[in-house]
CSV table of C-alpha atoms in Angstrom, one decimal:
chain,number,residue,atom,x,y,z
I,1,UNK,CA,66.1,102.8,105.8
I,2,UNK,CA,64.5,104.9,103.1
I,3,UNK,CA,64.3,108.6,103.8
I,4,UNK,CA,61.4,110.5,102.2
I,5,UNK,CA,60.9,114.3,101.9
I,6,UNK,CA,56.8,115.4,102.1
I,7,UNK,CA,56.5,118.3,100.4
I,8,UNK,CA,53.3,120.0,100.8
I,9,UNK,CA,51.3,123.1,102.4
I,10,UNK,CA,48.3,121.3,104.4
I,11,UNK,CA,49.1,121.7,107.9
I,12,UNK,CA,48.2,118.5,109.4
I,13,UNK,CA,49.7,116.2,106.6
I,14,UNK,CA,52.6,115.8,108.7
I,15,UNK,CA,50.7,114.2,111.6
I,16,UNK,CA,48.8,112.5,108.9
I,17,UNK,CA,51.7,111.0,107.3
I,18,UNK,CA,53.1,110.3,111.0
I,19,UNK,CA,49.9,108.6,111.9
I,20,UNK,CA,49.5,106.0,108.7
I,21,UNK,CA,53.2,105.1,108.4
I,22,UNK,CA,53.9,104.8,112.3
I,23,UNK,CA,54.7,101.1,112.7
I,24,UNK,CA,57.2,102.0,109.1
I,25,UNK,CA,58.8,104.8,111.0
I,26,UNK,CA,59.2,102.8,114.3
I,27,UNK,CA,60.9,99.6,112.3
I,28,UNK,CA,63.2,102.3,110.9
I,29,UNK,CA,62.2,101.7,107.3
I,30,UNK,CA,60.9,104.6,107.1
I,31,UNK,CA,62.2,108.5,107.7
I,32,UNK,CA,60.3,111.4,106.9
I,33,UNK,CA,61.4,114.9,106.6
I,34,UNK,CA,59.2,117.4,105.9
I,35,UNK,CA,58.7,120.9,103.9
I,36,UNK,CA,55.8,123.4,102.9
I,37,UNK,CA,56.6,124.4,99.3
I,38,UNK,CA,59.0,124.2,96.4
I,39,UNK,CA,61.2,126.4,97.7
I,40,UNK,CA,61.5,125.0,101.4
I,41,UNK,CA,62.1,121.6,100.1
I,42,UNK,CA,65.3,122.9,97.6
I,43,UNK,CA,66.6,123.6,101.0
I,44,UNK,CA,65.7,120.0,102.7
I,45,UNK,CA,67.5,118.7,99.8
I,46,UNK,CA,70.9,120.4,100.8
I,47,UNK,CA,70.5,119.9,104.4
I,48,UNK,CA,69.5,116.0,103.9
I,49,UNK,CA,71.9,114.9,101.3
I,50,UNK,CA,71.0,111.0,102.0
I,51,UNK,CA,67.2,111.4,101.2
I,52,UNK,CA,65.9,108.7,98.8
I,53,UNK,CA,62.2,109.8,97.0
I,54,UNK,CA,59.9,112.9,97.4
I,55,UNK,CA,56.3,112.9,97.8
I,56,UNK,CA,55.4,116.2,96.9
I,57,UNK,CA,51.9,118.5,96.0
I,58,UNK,CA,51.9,120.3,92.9
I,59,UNK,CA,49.7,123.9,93.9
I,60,UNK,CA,51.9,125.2,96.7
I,61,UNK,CA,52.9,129.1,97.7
I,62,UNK,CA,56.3,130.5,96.8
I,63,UNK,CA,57.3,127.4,94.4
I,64,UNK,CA,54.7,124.8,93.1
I,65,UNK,CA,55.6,120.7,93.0
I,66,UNK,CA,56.0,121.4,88.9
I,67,UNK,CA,58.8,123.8,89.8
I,68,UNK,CA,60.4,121.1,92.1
I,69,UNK,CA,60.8,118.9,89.7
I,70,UNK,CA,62.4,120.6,86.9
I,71,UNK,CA,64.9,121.9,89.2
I,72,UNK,CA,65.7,118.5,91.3
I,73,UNK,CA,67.6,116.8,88.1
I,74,UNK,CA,70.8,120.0,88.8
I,75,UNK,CA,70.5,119.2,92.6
I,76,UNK,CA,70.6,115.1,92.9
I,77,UNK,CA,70.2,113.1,89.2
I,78,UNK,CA,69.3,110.2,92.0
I,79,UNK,CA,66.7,111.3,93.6
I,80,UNK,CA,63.1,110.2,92.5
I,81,UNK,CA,59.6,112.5,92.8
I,82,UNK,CA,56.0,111.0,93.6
I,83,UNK,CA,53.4,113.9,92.7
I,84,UNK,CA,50.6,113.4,95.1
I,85,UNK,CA,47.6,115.9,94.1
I,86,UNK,CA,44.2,116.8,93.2
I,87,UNK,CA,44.8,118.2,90.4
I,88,UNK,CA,45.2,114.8,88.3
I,89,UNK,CA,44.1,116.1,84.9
I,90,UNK,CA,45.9,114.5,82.3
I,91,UNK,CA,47.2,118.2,81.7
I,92,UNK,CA,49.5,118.1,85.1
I,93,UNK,CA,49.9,114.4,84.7
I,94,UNK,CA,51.7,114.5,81.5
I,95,UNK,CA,53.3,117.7,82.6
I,96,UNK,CA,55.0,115.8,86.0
I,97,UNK,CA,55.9,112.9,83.9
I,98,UNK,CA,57.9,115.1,80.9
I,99,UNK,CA,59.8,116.7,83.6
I,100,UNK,CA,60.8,113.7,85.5
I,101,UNK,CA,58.5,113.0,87.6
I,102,UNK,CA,58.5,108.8,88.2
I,103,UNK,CA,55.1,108.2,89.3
I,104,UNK,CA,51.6,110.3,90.4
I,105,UNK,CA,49.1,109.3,93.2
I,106,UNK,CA,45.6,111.3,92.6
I,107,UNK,CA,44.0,112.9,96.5
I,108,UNK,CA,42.4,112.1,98.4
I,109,UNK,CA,45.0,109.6,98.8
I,110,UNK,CA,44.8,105.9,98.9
I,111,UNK,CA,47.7,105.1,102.0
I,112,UNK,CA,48.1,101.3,100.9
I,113,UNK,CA,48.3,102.6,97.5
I,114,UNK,CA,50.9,105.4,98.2
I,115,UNK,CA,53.0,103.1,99.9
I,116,UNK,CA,53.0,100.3,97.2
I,117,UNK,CA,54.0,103.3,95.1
I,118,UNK,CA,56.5,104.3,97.6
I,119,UNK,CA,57.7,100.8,97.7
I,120,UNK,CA,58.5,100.8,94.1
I,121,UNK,CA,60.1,104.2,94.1
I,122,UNK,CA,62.7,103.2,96.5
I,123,UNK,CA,63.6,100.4,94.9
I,124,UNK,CA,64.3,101.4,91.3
I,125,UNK,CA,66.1,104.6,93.2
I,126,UNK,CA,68.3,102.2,95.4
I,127,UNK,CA,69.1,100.2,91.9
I,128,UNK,CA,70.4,103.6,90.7
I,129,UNK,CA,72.4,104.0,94.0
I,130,UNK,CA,74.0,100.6,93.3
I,131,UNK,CA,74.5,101.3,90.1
I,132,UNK,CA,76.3,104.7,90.3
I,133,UNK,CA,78.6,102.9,93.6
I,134,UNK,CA,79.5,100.0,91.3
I,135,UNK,CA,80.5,102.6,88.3
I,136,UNK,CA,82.7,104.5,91.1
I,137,UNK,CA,84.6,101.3,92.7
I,138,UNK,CA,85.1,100.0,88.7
I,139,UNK,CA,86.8,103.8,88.3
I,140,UNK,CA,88.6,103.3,91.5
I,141,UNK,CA,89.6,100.0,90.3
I,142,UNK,CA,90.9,100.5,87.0
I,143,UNK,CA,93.5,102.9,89.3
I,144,UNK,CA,94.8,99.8,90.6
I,145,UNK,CA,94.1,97.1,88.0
I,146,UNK,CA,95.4,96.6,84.1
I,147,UNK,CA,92.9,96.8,81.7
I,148,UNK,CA,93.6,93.0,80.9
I,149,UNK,CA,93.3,91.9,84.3
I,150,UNK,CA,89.6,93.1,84.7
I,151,UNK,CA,88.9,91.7,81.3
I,152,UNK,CA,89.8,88.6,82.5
I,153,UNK,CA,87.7,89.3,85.6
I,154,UNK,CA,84.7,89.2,83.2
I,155,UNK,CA,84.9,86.3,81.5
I,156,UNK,CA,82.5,82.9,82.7
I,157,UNK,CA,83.1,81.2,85.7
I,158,UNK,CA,86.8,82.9,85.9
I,159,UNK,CA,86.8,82.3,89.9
I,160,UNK,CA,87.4,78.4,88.9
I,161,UNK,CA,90.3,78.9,86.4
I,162,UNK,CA,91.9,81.8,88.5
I,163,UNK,CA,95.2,79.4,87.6
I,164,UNK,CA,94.8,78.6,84.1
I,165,UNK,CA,97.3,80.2,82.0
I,166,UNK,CA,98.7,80.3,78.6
I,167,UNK,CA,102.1,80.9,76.7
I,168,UNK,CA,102.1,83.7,73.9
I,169,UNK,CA,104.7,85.5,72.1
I,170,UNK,CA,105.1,89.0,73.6
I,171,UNK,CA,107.8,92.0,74.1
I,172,UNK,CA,108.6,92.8,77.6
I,173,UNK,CA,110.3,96.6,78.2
I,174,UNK,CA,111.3,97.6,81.7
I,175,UNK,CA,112.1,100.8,82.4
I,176,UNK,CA,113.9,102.0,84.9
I,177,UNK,CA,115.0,105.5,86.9
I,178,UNK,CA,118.7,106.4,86.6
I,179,UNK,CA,119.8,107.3,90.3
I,180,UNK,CA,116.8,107.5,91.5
I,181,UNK,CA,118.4,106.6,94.8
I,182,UNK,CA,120.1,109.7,95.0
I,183,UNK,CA,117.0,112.0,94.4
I,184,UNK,CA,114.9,110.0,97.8
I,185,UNK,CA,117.9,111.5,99.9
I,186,UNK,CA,117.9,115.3,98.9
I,187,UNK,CA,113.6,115.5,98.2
I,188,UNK,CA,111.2,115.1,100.8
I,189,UNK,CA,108.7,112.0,100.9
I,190,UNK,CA,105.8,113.9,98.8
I,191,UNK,CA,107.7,115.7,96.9
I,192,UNK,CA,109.5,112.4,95.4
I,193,UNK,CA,106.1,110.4,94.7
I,194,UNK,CA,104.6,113.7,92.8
I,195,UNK,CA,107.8,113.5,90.9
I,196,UNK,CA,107.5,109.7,90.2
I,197,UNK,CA,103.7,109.8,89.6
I,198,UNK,CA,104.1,112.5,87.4
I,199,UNK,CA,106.7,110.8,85.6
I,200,UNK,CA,105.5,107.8,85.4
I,201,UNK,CA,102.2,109.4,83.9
I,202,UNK,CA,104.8,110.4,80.8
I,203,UNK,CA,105.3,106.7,80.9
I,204,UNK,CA,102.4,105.2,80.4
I,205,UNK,CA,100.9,107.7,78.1
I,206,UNK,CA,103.2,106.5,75.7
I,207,UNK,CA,103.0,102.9,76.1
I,208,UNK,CA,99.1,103.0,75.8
I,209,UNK,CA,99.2,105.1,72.5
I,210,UNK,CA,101.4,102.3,70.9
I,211,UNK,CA,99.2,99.8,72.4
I,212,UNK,CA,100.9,98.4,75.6
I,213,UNK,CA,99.7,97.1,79.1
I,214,UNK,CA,100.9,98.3,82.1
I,215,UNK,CA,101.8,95.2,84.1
I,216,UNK,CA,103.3,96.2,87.3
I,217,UNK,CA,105.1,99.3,88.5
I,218,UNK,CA,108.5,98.1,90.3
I,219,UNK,CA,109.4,100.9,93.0
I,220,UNK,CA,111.2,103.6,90.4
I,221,UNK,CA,110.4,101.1,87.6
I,222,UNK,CA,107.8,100.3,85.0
I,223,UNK,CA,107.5,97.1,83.4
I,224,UNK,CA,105.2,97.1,80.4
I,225,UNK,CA,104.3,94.0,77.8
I,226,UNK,CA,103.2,94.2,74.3
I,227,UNK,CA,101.0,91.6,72.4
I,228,UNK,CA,99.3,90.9,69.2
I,229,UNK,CA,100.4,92.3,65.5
I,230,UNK,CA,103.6,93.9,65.6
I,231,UNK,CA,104.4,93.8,68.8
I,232,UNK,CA,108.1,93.7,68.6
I,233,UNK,CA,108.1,96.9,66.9
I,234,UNK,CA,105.3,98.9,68.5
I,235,UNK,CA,107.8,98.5,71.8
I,236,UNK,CA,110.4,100.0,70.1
I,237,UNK,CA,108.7,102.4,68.8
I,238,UNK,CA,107.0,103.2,72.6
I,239,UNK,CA,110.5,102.7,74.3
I,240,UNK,CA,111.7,105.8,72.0
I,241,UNK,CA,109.3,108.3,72.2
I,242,UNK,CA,109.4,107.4,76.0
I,243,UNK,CA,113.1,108.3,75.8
I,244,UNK,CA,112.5,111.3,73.8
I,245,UNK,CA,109.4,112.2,76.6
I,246,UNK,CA,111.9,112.1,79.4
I,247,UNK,CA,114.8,114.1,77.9
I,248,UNK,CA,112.6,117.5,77.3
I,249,UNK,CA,112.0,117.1,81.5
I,250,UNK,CA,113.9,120.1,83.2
I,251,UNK,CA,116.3,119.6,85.9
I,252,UNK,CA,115.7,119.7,89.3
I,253,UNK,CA,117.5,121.4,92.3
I,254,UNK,CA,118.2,120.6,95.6
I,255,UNK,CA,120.5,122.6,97.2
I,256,UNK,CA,123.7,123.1,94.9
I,257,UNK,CA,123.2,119.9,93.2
I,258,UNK,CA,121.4,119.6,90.2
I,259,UNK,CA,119.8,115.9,88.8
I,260,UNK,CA,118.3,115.4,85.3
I,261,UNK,CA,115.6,112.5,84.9
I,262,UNK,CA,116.8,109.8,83.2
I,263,UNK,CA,116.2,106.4,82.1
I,264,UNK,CA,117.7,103.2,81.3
I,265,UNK,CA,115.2,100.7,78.9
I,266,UNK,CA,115.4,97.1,78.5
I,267,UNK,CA,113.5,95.1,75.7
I,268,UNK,CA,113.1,91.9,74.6
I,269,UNK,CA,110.3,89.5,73.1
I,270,UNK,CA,110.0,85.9,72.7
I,271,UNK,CA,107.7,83.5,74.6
I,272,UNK,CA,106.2,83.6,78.0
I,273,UNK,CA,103.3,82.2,80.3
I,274,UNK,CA,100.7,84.4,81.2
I,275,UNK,CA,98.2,83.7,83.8
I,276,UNK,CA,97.7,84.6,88.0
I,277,UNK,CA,100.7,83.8,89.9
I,278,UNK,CA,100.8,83.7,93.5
I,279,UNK,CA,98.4,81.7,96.3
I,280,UNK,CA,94.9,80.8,96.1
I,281,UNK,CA,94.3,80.2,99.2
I,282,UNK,CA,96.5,83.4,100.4
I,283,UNK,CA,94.0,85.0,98.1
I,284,UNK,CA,96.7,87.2,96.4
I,285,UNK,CA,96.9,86.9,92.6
I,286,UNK,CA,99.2,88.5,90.5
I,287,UNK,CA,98.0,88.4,86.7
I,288,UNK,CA,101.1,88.8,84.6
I,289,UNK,CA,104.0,87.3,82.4
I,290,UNK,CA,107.1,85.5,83.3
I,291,UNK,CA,109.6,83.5,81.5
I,292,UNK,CA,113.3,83.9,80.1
I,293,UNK,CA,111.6,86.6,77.7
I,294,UNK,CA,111.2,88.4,80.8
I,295,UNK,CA,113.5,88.2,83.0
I,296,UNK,CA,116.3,88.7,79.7
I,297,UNK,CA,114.5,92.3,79.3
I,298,UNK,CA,115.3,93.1,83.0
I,299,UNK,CA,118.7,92.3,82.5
I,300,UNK,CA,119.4,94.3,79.5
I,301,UNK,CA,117.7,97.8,81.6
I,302,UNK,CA,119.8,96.6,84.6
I,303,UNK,CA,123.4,97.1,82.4
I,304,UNK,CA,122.2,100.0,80.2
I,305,UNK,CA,123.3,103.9,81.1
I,306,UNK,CA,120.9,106.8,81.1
I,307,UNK,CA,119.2,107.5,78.4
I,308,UNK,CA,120.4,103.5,76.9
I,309,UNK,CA,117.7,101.7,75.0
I,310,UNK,CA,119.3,98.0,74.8
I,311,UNK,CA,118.3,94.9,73.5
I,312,UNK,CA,120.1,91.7,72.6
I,313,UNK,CA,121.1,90.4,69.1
I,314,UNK,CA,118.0,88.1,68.3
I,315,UNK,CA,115.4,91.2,68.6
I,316,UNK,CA,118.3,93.3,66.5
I,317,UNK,CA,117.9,90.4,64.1
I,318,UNK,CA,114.1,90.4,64.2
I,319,UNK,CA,113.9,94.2,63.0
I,320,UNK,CA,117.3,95.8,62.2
I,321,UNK,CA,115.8,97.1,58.9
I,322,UNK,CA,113.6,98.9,60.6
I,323,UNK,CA,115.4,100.8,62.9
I,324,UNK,CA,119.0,102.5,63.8
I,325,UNK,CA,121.1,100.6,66.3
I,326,UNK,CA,124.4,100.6,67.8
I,327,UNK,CA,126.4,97.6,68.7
I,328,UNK,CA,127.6,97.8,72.4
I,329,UNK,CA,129.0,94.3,72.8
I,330,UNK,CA,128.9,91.1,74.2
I,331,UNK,CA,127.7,91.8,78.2
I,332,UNK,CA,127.5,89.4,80.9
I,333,UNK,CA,124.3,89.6,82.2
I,334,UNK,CA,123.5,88.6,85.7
I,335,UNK,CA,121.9,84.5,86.3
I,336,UNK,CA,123.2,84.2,81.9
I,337,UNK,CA,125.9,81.4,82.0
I,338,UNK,CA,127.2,82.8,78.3
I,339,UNK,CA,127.6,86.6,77.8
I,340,UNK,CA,124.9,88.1,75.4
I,341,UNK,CA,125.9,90.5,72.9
I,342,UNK,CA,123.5,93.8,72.9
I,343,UNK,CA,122.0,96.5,71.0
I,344,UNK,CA,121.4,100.2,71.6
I,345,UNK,CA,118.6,101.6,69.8
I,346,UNK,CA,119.2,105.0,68.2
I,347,UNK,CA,116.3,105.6,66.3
């Protein structure tokens, strides 16, 4: 259903409009509501959020249709005017049209015409409506999906290669919240999810900046994968500043204990497959990155201490002239058969 606001002074438009558009109005395309000036139909507009078009007059008491429409662009960009009028010099014609106005019907008025007229407001004003929902869901969306995710979303006939995927070199970092476990049992619900979101926003601000994709947040834990030039490095590189981020956080309080935020990083690059995981027909996707590279870079976060950046000796090997490191050790990590020796990066 379309809903129209009449604006005009004539007294018996209303039945007129009634009359001519009765069959409309009982198939429930149309609804009509219905003011007496400029000023009356401001009002209409507030109490009838929903309506679609406006036919309106142009000489009216208290505020004339030329008023109207310079004023309806602040109240609802949507919304769409019709002037219907007998003043149709090209004077008030060009006037209507500079100030938005998306169409003009000259009186005494044509019906078959003003609805053909009224026809073709609605629909470019319910292309708009579309428009400005699909805008808002893609917002809504990108809340929920990686950026890479709805570029893939984009590309041709995607739906039939939802399980292609690819290998590429990349550099997987997983960080994790020291203790985390300890914080859920003295905070309430709320006030532990503000604390996560809010750190996590720290995060992924830094990731982003050295050009990172968020690929899935793990409970108290953020994996993140880095591709294209430099990749290797640019983790690093996000990994400390993510470190340095975290440590200016103040402590928190509950009760007599005290906790400081920390956070344990794992890194490591090599190759892996990227595409959708999951079930077709269960129609749940996952579009991310798996492989030894991967799962090796959860391992190293899993053994490092607060504030730890780790990494094992190939990625030392790849850039220790570019950075400070520390040598821990050789570590058995959990599912390795042979015990990998491992990095802390200082700087």
């Amino acid at each position: 259903m379309a809903k129209i606001l009449v604006v005009d002074d004539e007294a018996d438009l209303e039945l007129l409009v009634k009359q001519k558009f009765r069959r409309k109005i009982r198939e429930n395309v149309y609804e009509f509501v219905f003011a007496q000036n400029g000023a009356e139909a401001l009002e209409k507009l507030q109490q009838h959020p929903d309506l679609d078009i406006i036919l309106s007059d142009i000489n009216m008491p208290v505020m004339d249709g030329l008023t109207l429409l310079s004023k309806l662009t602040e109240i609802n960009p949507v919304i769409k005017a019709v002037m219907v009028s007998a003043y149709g010099d090209m004077a008030n014609i060009r006037t209507a049209m500079n100030r938005g106005a998306f169409d003009f019907v000259c009186k005494p008025v044509d019906f078959e015409d003003l609805d053909l007229t009224m026809e073709k407001t609605i629909r470019h004003v319910k292309q708009l409506q579309q428009t400005l929902r699909a805008i808002k869901e893609n917002d809504i969306l990108k809340m929920y999906v990686d950026e890479n995710v709805l570029n893939f979303m984009t590309h041709k006939e995607f739906e039939n290669d939802l399980m292609r995927n690819e290998a590429l070199e990349a550099t997987i970092i997983f960080i994790d919240v020291c203790s985390f476990t300890a914080i859920t049992e003295q905070f309430p619900a709320n006030t532990v999810v503000n604390l996560l979101n809010s750190l996590f926003d720290k995060i992924v601000k830094e990731i982003i900046a050295q050009g990172g994709h968020i690929d899935k947040f793990i409970g108290d834990a953020v994996m993140a994968v880095f591709r294209g030039n430099n990749h290797l490095e640019r983790a690093i590189h996000a990994a400390l500043w993510v470190k340095k981020e975290i440590g200016t956080i103040e402590e928190i309080k509950a009760g007599n204990k005290i906790f400081k935020l920390e956070i344990s990083i794992g890194i490591n690059s090599g190759e892996v497959v990227s595409g959708n995981i999951g079930s077709v027909s269960l129609k749940r996707l996952d579009y991310t990155v798996i492989g030894d590279a991967v799962n090796t870079a959860q391992r190293l976060q899993s053994v490092g201490k607060p504030s730890q950046v780790l990494v094992n000796e190939q990625v030392y090997e790849q850039v220790q002239g570019s950075f400070k490191f520390q040598k821990i050790g050789s570590v058995n990590l959990k599912n390795k058969a042979m015990p990998v020796v491992v990095y802390e990066v200082l700087g």
